[in-house]
Coordinates of C-alpha atoms and ligand atoms in Angstrom, one line a residue:
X18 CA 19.4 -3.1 -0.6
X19 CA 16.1 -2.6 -1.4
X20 CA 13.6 -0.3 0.9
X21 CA 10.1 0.0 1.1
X22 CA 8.1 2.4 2.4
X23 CA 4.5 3.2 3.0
X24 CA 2.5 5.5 6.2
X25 CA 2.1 2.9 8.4
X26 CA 1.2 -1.3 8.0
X27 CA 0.0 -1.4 4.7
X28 CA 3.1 -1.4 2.9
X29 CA 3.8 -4.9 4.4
X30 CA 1.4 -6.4 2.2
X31 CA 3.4 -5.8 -0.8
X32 CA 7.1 -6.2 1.3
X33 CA 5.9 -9.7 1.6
X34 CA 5.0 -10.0 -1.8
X35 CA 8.9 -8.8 -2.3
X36 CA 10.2 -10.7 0.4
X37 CA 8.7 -14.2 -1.7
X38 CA 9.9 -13.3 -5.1
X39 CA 13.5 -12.0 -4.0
X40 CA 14.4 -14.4 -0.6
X41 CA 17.8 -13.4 -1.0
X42 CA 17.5 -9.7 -1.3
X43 CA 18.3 -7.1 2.2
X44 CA 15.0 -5.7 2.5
X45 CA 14.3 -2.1 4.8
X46 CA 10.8 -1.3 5.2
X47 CA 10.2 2.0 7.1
X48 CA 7.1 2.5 8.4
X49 CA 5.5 6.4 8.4
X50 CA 3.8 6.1 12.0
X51 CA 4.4 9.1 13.9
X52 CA 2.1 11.0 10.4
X53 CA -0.5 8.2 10.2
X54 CA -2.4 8.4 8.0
X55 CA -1.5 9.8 4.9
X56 CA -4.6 9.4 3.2
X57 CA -6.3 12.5 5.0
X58 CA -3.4 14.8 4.5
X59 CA -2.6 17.3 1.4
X60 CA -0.3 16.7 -1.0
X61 CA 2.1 19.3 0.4
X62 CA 2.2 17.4 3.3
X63 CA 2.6 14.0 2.2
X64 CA 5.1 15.4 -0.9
X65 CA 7.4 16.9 2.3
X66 CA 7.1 12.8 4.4
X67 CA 7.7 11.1 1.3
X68 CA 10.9 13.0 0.7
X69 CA 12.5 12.9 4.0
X70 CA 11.5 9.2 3.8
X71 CA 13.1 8.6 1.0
X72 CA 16.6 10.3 2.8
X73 CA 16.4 8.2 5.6
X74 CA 16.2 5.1 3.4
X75 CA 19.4 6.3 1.0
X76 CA 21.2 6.8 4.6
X77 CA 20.2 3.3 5.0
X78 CA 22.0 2.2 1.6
X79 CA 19.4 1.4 -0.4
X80 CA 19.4 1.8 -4.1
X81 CA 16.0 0.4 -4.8
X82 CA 13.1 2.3 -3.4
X83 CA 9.5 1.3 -3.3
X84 CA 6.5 3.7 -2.3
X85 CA 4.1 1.1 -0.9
X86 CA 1.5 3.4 -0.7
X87 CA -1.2 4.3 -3.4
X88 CA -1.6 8.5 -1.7
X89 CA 2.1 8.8 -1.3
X90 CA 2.6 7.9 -4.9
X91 CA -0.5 9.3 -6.0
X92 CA 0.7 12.9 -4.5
X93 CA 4.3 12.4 -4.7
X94 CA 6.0 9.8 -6.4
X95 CA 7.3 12.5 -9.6
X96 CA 9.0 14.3 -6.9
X97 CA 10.6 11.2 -5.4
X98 CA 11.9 10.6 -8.9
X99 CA 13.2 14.0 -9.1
X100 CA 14.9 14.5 -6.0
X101 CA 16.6 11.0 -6.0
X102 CA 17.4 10.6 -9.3
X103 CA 19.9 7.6 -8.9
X104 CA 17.4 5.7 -7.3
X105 CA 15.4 3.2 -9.1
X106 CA 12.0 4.1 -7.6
X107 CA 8.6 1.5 -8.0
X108 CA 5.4 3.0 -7.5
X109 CA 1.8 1.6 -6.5
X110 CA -1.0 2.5 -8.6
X111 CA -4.8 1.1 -7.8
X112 CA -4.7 -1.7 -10.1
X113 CA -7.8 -0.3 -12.6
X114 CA -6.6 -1.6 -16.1
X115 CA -6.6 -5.2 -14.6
X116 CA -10.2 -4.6 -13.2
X117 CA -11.7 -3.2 -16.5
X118 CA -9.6 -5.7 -18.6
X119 CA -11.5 -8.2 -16.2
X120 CA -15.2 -7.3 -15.6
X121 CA -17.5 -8.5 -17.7
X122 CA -20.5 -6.2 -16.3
X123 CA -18.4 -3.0 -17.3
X124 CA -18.7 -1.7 -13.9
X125 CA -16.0 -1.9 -11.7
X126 CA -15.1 0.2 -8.3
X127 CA -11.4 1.8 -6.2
X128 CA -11.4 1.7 -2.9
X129 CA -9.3 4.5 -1.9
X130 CA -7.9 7.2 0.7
X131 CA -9.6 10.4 0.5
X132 CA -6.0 12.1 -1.2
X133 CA -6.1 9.2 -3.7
X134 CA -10.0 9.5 -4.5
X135 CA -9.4 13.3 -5.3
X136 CA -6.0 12.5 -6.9
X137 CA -5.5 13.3 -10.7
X138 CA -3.3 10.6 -11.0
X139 CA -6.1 8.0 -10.3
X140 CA -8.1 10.4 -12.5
X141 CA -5.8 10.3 -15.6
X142 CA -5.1 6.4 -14.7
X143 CA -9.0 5.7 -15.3
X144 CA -8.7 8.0 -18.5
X145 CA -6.1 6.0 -19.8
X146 CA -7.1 2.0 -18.6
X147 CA -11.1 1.9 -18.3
X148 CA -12.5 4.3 -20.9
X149 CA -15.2 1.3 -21.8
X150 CA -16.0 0.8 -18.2
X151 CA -17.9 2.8 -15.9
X152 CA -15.6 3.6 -12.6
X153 CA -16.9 4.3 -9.1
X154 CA -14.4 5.8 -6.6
X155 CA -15.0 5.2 -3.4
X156 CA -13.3 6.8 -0.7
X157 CA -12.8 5.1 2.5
X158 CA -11.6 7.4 5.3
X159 CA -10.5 5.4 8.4
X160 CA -9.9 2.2 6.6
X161 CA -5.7 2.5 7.2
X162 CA -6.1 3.8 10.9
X163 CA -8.6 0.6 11.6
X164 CA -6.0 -1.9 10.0
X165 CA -3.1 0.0 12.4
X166 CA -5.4 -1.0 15.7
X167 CA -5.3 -4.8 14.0
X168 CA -8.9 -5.3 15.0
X169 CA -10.1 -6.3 11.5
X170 CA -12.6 -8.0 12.2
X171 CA -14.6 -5.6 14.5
X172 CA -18.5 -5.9 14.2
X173 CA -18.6 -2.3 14.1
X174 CA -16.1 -2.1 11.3
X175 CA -17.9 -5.2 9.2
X176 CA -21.3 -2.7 9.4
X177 CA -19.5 0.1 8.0
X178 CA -17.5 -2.0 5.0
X179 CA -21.1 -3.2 4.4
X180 CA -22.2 0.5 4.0
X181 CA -19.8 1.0 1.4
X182 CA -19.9 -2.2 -0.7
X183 CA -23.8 -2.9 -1.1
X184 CA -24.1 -0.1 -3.2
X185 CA -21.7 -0.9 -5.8
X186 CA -22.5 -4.5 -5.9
X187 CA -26.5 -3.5 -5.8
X188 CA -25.0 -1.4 -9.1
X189 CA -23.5 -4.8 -11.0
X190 CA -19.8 -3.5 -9.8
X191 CA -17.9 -7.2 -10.3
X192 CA -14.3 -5.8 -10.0
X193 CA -13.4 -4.0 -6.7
X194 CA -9.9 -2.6 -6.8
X195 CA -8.1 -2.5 -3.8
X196 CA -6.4 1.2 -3.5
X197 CA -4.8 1.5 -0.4
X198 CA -1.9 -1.1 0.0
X199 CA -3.5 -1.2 3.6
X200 CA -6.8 -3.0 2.7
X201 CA -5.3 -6.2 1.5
X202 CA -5.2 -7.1 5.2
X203 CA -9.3 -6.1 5.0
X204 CA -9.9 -8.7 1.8
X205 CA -10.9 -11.7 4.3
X206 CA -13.7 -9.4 5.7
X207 CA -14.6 -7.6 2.3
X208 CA -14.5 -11.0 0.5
X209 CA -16.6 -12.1 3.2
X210 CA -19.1 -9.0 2.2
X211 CA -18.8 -9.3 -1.7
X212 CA -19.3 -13.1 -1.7
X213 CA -19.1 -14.5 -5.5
X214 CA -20.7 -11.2 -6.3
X215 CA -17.2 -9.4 -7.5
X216 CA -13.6 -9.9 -7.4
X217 CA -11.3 -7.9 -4.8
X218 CA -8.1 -6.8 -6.8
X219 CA -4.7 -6.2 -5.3
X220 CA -1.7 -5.1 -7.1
X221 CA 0.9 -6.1 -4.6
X222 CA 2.5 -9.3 -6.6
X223 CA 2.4 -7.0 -9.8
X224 CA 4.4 -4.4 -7.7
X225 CA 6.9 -7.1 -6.4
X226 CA 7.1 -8.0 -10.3
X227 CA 8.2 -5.0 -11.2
X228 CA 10.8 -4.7 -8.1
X229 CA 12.0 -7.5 -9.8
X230 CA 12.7 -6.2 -13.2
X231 CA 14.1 -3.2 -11.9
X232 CA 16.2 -5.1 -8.5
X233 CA 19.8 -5.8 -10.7
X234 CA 22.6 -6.2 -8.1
X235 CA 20.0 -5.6 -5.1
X236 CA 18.3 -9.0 -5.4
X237 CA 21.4 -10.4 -3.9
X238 CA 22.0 -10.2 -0.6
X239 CA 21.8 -12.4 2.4
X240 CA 18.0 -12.5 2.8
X241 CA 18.0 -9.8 5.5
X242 CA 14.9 -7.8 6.8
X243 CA 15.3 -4.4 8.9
X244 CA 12.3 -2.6 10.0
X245 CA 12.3 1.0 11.1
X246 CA 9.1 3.5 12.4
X247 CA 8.8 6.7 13.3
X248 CA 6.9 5.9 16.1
X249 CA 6.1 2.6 18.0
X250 CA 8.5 0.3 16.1
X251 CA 7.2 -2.1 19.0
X252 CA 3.8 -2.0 17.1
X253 CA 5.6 -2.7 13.8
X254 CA 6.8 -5.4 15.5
X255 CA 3.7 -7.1 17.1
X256 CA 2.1 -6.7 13.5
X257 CA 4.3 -9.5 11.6
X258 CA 2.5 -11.9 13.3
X259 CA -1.1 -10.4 13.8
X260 CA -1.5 -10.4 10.2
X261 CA -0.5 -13.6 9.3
X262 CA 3.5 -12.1 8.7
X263 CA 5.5 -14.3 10.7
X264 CA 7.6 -15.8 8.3
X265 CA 8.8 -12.5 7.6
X266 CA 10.5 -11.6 10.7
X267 CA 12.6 -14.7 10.7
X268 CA 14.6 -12.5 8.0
X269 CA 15.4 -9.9 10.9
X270 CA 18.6 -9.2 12.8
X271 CA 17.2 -6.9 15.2
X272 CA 13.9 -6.1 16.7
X273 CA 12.1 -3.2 14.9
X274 CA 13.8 0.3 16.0
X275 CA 12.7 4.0 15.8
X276 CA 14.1 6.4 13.1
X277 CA 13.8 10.0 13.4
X278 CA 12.6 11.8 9.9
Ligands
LIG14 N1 -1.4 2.6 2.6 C1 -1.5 3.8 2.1 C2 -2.1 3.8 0.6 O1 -1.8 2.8 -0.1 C3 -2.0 5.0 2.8 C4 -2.9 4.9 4.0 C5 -2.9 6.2 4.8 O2 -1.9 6.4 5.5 O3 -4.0 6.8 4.7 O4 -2.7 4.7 0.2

């Protein structure tokens, strides 16, 4: 069994990426609601969710775990590994070596929770994959909450992307790196923004790659989906097919369900 976490929605976004490469696989994806969002809390904080997360998903029987969420494995994912050492554990970093590899202006930009903006692990990861490209972080507080409400396309909310973007493309930014697994629901409005102007990049089907690789006997199973909340699995629920997800809950058994952690 393979589970997948993340604070809230976003994570979904790369459980269906998982959900297309392994159909057969059991797939649990636990949802973080009732300590929405993680992006504005300390690392202490999201280190001590992330953990009891992790438990509840071992209860569940899985032996493949991935943190869907750039801020949970920005802040915690070395502890995750620690604590559950028998676990094969997957990881989402902001995809920033495939953006530098792929700008040709040299300017690329994250997109990113405030915890992951301030993170050293984004810091070391733009050391390491764009030392000939200039980086601009952006942080983007309110982003995950607004894709939670599933209003994407809100005036109000297309004003305030706007705000963000112009000034990196106005600086010849042509790579814009998705940080937060919950802004691939945002790309048809950002694309919308950015035009032909730069390329939004998402690291989900990389992720689902590398759940892959590290999957063994837990890509076989009988294609089932179970998903679990710490508050409003209902919402969960409704979400499938408000962003598009549908397909997805044809793998369930049950209807989403609460889970205390
Ligand atoms: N989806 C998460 C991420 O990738 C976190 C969003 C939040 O809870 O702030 O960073």
């Amino acid at each position: 069994m393979i589970g997948v976490f993340d604070s809230g929605l976003g994570g979904l976004s790369v459980l269906a990426a998982i959900a297309r490469e392994l159909p057969q696989a059991d797939l649990v994806y636990l949802a973080d609601t009732a300590h929405l969002p993680y992006g504005d809390k300390d690392d202490d904080y999201i280190r001590s969710r992330v953990l009891r997360i992790g438990s509840r998903l071992v209860d569940q029987g899985c032996g493949v775990i991935v943190v869907a969420c750039n801020t949970a494995t920005a802040a915690a994912v070395a502890a995750f590994r620690d604590t559950f050492p028998e676990l094969a554990v997957v990881g989402i970093e902001p995809g920033v070596k495939p953006a530098a590899s792929l700008s040709r202006s040299g300017r690329i930009a994250v997109l990113a929770t405030v915890s992951t903006a301030r993170s050293e692990r984004l810091a070391r990861l733009i050391r390491q994959h764009a030392g000939s490209v200039e980086v601009r972080i952006e942080a983007c507080p309110g982003w995950a909450t607004r894709v939670e409400t599933l209003r994407l396309d809100d005036p109000a909310f297309v004003a305030e992307a706007r705000q963000h973007l112009t000034p990196l493309l106005d600086a010849g930014v042509d790579q814009i790196v998705l940080g937060c697994t919950h802004y691939s629901f945002l790309s048809p409005v950002l694309q919308t923004i950015v035009g032909k102007q730069a390329e939004l990049v998402d690291v989900a089907d990389a992720v689902a790659r590398q759940c892959v690789r590290l999957a063994g006997a837990h890509a076989h199973g009988k294609g089932r989906l179970t998903l679990l909340a710490t508050a409003h699995p209902e919402r969960l629920q409704a979400a499938l097919p408000a962003l598009g997800l549908n397909w997805l809950g044809h793998r369930q058994g049950s209807a989403a369900h609460l889970v205390i952690a």
